[in-house]
PDB file of C-alpha atoms and ligand atoms in Angstrom:
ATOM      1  CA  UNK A  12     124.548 163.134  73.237  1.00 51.00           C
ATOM      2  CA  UNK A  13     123.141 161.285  76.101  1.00 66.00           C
ATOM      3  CA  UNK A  14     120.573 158.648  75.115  1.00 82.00           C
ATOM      4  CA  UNK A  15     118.526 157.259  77.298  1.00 93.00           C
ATOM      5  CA  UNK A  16     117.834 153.548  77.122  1.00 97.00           C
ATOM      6  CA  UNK A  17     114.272 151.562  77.773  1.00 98.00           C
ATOM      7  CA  UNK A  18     114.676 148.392  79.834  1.00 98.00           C
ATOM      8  CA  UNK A  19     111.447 145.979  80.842  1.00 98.00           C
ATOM      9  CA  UNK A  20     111.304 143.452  83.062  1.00 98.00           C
ATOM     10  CA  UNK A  21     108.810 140.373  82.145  1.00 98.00           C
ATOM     11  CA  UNK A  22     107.857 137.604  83.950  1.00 97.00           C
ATOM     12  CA  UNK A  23     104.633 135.404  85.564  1.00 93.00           C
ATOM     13  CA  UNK A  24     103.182 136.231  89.038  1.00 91.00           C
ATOM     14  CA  UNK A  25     105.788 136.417  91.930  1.00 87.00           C
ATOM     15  CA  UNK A  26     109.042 136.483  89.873  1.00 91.00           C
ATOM     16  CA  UNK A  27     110.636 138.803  91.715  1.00 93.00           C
ATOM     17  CA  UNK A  28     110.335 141.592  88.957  1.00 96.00           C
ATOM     18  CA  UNK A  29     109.323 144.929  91.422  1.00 96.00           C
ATOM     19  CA  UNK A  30     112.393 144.278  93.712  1.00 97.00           C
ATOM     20  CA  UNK A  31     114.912 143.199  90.943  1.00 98.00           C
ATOM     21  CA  UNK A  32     113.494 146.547  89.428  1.00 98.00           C
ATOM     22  CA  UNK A  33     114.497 148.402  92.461  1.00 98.00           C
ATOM     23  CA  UNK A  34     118.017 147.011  92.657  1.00 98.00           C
ATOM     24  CA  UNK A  35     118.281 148.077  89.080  1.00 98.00           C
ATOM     25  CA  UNK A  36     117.660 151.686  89.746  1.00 98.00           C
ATOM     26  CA  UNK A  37     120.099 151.923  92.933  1.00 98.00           C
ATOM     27  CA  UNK A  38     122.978 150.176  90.391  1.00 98.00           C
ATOM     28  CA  UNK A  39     121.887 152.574  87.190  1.00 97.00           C
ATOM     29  CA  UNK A  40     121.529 155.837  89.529  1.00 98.00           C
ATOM     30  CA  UNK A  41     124.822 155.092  91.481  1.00 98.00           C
ATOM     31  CA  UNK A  42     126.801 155.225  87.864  1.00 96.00           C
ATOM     32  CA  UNK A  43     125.580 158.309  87.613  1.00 96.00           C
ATOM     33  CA  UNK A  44     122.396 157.926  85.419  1.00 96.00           C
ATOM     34  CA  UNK A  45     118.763 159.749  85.364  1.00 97.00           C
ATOM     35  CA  UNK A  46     116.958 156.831  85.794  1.00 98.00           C
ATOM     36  CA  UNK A  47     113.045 156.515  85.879  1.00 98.00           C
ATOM     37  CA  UNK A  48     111.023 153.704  87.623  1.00 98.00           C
ATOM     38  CA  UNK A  49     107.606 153.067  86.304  1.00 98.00           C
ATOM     39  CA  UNK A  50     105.090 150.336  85.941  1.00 98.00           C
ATOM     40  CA  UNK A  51     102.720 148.480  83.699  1.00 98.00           C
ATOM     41  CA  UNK A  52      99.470 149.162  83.811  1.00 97.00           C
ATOM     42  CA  UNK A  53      99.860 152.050  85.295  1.00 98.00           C
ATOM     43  CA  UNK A  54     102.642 154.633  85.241  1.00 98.00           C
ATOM     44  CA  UNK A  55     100.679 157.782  84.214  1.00 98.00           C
ATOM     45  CA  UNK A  56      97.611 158.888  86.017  1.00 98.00           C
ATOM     46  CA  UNK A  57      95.390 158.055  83.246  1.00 98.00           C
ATOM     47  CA  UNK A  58      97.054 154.286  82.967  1.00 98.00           C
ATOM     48  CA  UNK A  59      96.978 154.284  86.359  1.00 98.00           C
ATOM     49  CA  UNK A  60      92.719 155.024  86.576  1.00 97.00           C
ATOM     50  CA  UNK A  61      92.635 152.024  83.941  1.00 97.00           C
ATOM     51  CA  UNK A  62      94.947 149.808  85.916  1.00 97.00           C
ATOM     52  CA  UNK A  63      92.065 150.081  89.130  1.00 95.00           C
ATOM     53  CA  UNK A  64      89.519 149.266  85.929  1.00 94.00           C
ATOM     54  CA  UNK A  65      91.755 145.973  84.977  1.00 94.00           C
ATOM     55  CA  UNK A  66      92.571 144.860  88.042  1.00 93.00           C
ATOM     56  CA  UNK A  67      90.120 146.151  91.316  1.00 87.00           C
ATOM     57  CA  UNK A  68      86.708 146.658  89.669  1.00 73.00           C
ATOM     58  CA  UNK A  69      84.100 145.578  90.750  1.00 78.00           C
ATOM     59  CA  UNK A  70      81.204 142.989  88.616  1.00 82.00           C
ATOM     60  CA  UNK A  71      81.246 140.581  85.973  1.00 86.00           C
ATOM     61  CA  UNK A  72      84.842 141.861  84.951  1.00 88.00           C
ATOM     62  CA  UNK A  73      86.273 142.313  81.062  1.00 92.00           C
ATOM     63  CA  UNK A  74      86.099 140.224  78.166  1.00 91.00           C
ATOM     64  CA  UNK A  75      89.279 139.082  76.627  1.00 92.00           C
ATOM     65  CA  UNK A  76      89.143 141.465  73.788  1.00 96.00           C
ATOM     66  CA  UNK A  77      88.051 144.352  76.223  1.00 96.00           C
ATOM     67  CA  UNK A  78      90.736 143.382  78.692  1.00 96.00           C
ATOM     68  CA  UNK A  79      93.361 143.775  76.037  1.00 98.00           C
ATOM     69  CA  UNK A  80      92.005 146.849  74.516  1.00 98.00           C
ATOM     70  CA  UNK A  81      92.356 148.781  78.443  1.00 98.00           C
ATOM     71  CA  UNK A  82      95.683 147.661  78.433  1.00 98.00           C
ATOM     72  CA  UNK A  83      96.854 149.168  75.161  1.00 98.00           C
ATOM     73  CA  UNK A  84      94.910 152.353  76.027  1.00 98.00           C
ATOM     74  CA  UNK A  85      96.785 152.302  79.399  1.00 98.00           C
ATOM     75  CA  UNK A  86     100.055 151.560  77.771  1.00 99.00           C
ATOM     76  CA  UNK A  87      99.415 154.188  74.750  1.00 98.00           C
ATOM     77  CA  UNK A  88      98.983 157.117  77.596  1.00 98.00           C
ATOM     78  CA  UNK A  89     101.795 156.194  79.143  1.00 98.00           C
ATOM     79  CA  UNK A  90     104.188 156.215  76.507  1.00 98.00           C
ATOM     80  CA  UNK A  91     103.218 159.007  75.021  1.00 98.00           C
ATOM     81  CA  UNK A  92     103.128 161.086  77.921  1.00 98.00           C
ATOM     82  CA  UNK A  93     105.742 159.351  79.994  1.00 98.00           C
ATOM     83  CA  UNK A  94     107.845 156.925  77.765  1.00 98.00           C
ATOM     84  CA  UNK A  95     108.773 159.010  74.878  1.00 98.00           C
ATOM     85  CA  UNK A  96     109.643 161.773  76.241  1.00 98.00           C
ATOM     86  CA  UNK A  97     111.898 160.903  79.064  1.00 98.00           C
ATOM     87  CA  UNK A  98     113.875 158.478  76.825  1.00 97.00           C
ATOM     88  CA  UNK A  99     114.081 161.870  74.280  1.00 96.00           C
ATOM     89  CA  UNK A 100     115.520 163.591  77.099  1.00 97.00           C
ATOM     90  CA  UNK A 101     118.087 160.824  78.504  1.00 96.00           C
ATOM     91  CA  UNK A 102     116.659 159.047  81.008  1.00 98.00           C
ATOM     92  CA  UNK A 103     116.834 155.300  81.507  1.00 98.00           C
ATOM     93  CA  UNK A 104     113.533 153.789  81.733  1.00 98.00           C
ATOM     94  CA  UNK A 105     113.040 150.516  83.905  1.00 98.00           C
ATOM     95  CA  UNK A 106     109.561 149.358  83.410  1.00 98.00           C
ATOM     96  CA  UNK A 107     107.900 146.817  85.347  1.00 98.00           C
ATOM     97  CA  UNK A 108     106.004 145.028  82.561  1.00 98.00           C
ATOM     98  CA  UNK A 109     105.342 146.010  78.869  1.00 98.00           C
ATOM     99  CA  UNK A 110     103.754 145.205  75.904  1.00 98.00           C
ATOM    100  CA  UNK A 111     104.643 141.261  76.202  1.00 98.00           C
ATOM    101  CA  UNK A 112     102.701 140.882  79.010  1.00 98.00           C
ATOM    102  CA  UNK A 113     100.270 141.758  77.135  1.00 98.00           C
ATOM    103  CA  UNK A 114     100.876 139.234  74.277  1.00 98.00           C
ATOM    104  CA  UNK A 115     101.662 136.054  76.964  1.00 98.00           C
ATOM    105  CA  UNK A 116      98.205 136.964  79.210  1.00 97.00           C
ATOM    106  CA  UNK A 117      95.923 138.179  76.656  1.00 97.00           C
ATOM    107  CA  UNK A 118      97.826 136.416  73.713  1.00 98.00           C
ATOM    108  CA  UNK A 119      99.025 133.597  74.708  1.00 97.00           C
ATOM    109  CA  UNK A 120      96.755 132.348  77.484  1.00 96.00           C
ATOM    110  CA  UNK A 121      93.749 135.042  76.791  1.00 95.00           C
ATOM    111  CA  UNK A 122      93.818 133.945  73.276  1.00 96.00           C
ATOM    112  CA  UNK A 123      93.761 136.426  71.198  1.00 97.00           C
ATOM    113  CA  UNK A 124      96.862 135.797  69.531  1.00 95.00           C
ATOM    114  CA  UNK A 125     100.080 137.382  68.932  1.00 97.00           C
ATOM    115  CA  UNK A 126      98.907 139.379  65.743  1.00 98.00           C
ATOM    116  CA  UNK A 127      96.090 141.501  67.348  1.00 98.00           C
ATOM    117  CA  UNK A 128      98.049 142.265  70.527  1.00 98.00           C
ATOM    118  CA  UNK A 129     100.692 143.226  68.388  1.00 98.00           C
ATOM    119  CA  UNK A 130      97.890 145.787  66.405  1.00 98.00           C
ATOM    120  CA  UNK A 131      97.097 147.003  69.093  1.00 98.00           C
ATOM    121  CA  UNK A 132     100.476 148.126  70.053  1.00 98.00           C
ATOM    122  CA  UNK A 133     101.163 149.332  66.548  1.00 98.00           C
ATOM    123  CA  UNK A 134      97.800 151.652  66.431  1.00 98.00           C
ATOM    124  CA  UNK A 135      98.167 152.469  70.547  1.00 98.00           C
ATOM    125  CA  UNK A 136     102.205 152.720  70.918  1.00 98.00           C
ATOM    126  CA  UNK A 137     103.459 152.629  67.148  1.00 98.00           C
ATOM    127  CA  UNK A 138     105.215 149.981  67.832  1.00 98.00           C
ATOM    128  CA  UNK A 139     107.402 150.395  70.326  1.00 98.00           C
ATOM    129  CA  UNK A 140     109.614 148.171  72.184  1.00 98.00           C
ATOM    130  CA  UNK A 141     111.861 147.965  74.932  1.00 98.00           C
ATOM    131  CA  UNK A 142     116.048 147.901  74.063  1.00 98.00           C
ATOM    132  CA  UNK A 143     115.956 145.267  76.605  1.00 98.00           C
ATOM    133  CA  UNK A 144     113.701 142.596  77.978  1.00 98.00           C
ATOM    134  CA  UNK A 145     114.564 141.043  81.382  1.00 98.00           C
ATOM    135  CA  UNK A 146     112.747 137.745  80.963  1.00 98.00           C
ATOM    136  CA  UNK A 147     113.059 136.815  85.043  1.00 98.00           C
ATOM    137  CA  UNK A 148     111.841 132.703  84.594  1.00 97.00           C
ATOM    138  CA  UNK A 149     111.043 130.407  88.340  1.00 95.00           C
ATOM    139  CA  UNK A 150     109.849 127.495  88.135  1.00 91.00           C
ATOM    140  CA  UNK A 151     106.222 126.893  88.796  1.00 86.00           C
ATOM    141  CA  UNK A 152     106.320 125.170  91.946  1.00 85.00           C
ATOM    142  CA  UNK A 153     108.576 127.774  93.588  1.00 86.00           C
ATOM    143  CA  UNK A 154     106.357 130.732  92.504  1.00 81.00           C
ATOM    144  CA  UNK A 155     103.342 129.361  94.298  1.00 79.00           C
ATOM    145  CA  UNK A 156     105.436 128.917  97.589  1.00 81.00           C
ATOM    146  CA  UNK A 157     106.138 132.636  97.280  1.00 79.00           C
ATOM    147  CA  UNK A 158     102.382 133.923  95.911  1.00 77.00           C
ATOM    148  CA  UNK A 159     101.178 132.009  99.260  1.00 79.00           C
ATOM    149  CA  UNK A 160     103.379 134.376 101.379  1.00 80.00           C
ATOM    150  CA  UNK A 161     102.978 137.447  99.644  1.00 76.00           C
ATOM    151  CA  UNK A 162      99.186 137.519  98.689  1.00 73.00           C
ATOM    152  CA  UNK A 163      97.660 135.126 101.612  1.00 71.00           C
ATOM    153  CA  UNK A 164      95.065 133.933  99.678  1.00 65.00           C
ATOM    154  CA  UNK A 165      94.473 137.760  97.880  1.00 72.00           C
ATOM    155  CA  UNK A 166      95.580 137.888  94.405  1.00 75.00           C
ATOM    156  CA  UNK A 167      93.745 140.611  91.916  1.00 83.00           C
ATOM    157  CA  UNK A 168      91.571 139.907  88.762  1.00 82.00           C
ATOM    158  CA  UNK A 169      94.248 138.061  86.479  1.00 88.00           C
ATOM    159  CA  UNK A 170      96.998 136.940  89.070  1.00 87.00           C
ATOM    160  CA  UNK A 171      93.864 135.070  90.784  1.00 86.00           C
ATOM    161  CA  UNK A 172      93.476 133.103  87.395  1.00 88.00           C
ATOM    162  CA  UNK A 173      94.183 129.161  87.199  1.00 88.00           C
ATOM    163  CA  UNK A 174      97.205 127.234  86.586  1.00 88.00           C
ATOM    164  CA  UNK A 175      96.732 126.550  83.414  1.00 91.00           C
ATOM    165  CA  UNK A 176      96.206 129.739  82.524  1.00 93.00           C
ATOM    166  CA  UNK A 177      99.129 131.391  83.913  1.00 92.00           C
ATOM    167  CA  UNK A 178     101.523 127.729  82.436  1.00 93.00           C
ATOM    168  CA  UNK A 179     100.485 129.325  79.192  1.00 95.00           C
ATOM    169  CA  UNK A 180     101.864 132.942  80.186  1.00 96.00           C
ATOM    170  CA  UNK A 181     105.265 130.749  81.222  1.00 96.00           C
ATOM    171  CA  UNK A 182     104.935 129.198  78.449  1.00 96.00           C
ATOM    172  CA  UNK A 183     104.404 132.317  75.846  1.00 98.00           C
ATOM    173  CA  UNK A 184     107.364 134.250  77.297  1.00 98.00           C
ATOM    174  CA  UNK A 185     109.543 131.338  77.193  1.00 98.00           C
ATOM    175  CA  UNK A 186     108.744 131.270  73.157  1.00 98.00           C
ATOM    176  CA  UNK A 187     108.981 135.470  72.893  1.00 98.00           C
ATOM    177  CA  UNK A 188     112.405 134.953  74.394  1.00 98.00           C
ATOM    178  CA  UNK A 189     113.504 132.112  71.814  1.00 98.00           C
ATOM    179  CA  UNK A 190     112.092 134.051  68.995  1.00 98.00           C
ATOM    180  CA  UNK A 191     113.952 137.300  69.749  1.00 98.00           C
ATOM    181  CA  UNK A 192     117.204 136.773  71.397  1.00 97.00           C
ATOM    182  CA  UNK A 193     118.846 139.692  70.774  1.00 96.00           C
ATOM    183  CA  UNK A 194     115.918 142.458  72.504  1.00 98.00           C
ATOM    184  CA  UNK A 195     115.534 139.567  75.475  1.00 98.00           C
ATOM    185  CA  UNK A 196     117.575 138.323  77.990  1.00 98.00           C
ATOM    186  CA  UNK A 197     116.378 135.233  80.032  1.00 98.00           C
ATOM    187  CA  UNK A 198     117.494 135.733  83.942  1.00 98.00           C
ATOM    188  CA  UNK A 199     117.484 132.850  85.984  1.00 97.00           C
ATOM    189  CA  UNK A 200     114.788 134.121  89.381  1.00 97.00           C
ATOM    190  CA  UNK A 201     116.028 131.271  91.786  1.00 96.00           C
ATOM    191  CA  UNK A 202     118.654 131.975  94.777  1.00 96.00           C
ATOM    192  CA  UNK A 203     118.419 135.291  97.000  1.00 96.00           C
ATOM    193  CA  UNK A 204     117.569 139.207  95.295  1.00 97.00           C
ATOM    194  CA  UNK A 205     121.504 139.873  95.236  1.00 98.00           C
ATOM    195  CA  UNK A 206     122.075 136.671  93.448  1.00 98.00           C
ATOM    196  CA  UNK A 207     119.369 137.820  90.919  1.00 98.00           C
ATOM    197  CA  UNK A 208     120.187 141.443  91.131  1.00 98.00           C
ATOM    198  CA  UNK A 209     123.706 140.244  89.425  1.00 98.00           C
ATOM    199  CA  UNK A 210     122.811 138.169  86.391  1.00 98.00           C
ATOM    200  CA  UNK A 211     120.118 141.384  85.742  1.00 98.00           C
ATOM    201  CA  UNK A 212     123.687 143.869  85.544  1.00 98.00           C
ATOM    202  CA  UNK A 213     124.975 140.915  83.459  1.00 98.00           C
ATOM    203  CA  UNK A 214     122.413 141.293  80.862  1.00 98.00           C
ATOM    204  CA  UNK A 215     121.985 145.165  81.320  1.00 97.00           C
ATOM    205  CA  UNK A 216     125.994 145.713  80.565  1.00 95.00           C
ATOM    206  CA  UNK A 217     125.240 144.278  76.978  1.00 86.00           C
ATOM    207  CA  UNK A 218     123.504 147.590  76.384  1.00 83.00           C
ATOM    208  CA  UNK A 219     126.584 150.106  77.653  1.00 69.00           C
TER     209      UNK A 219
HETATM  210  P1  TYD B  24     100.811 143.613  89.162  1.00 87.27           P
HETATM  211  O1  TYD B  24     100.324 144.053  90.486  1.00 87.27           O
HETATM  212  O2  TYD B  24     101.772 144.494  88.473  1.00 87.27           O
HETATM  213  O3  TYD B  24     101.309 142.123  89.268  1.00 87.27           O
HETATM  214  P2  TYD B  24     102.749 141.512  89.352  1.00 87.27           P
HETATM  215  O4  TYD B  24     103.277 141.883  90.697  1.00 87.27           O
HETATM  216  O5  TYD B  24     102.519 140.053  89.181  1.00 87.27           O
HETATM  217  O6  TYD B  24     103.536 142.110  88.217  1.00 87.27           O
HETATM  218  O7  TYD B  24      99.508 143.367  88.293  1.00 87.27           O
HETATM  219  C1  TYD B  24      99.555 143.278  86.983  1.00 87.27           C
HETATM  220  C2  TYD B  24      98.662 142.138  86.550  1.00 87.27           C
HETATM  221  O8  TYD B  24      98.211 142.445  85.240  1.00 87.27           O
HETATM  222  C3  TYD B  24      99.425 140.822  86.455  1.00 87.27           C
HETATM  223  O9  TYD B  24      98.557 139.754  86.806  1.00 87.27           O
HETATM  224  C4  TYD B  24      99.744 140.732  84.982  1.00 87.27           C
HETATM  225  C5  TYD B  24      98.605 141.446  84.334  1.00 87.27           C
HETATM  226  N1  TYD B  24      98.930 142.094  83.029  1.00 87.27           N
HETATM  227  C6  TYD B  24      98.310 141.631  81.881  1.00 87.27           C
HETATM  228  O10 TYD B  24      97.509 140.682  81.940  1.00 87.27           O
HETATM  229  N2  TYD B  24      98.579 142.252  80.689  1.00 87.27           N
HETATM  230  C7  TYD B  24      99.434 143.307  80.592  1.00 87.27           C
HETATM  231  O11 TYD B  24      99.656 143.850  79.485  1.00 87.27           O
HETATM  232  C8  TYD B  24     100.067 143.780  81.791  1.00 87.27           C
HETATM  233  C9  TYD B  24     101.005 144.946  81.739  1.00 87.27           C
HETATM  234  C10 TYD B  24      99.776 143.142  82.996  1.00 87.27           C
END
């Protein structure tokens, strides 16, 4: 039988992660596979109503321990209603963002540490994890060249956060990567989105 196959794509602010996902799709669809885009938070129309909570609302904003709570409810609806049960039925998944997002922004540089964020996914998600991780790394200095086009001065909630903060999201994937080499693969985000686009298929063919 057909299985499908869950692939994430990880990375700080500006990597390049929503258009490498793209590119992904086109390649997986054009072999022939169901493939189905989604995003973290978001994804489901529940995760999505908590996503506008995380990221848009308005006031004194969340508390760490809040913040990461939302996101495991967000990511809990949307693999139960969404996840699950399009990888049952064959589908590729290509996620934009998971659960180590999570554990490098409200870990890592949050800090809450690995163990609760990793609770949370057990009791929200029971556990589950991506088949592959697309860890897409740029160096610091290039990312804020980029951010400067793309968000003129607009970022949301967390992306607006200070450099320290998101050197400690770097610096958390960086380590999740190490730790687990065989679930991640670390692409390299300099040169132009075809450039990219083929060290992703690189990594992905590992999983044929
Ligand atoms: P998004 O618009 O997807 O940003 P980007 O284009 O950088 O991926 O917004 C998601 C923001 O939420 C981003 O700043 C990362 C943050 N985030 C967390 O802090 N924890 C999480 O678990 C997830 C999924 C995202």
């Amino acid at each position: 039988m057909n299985t499908g196959r869950f692939i994430a794509l990880e990375g700080g602010e500006g990597a390049g992660k929503s258009t490498q996902a793209k590119l992904l799709v086109e390649a997986l669809e054009a072999r022939g596979l169901k493939v189905v885009l989604t995003r973290e938070p978001g994804g489901t129309s529940g995760a999505e109503a908590i996503r506008e909570l995380l990221l848009t609302a308005e006031g004194e904003g969340w508390g760490a321990r809040a913040e990461a709570l939302l996101f495991a409810a967000a990511r809990s609806d949307h693999v139960e209603r969404l996840i699950r049960p399009a990888i049952k039925v064959g589908r590729w998944i290509v996620c934009d963002r998971f659960v180590d997002s999570s554990r490098a922004y409200q870990g890592g540089a949050g800090g809450l540490g690995d163990a609760d964020i990793r609770e949370l996914h057990r009791v929200g998600s029971e556990e589950l994890l991506p088949d592959l991780t697309l860890l897409i790394e740029v160096p610091a200095e290039q990312v804020a060249e980029r951010l400067a086009e793309r968000d003129a001065g607009i970022s949301d909630r967390i992306g607006g956060r200070d450099a320290n903060y998101h050197a400690k999201v770097a610096a958390s994937f960086s380590r999740f990567a190490d730790e687990e080499p065989q679930r991640f693969a670390r692409i390299d985000g300099t040169g132009t989105p075809e450039q990219i686009h083929q060290r992703v298929m690189q990594a992905v063919d590992r999983l044929a």
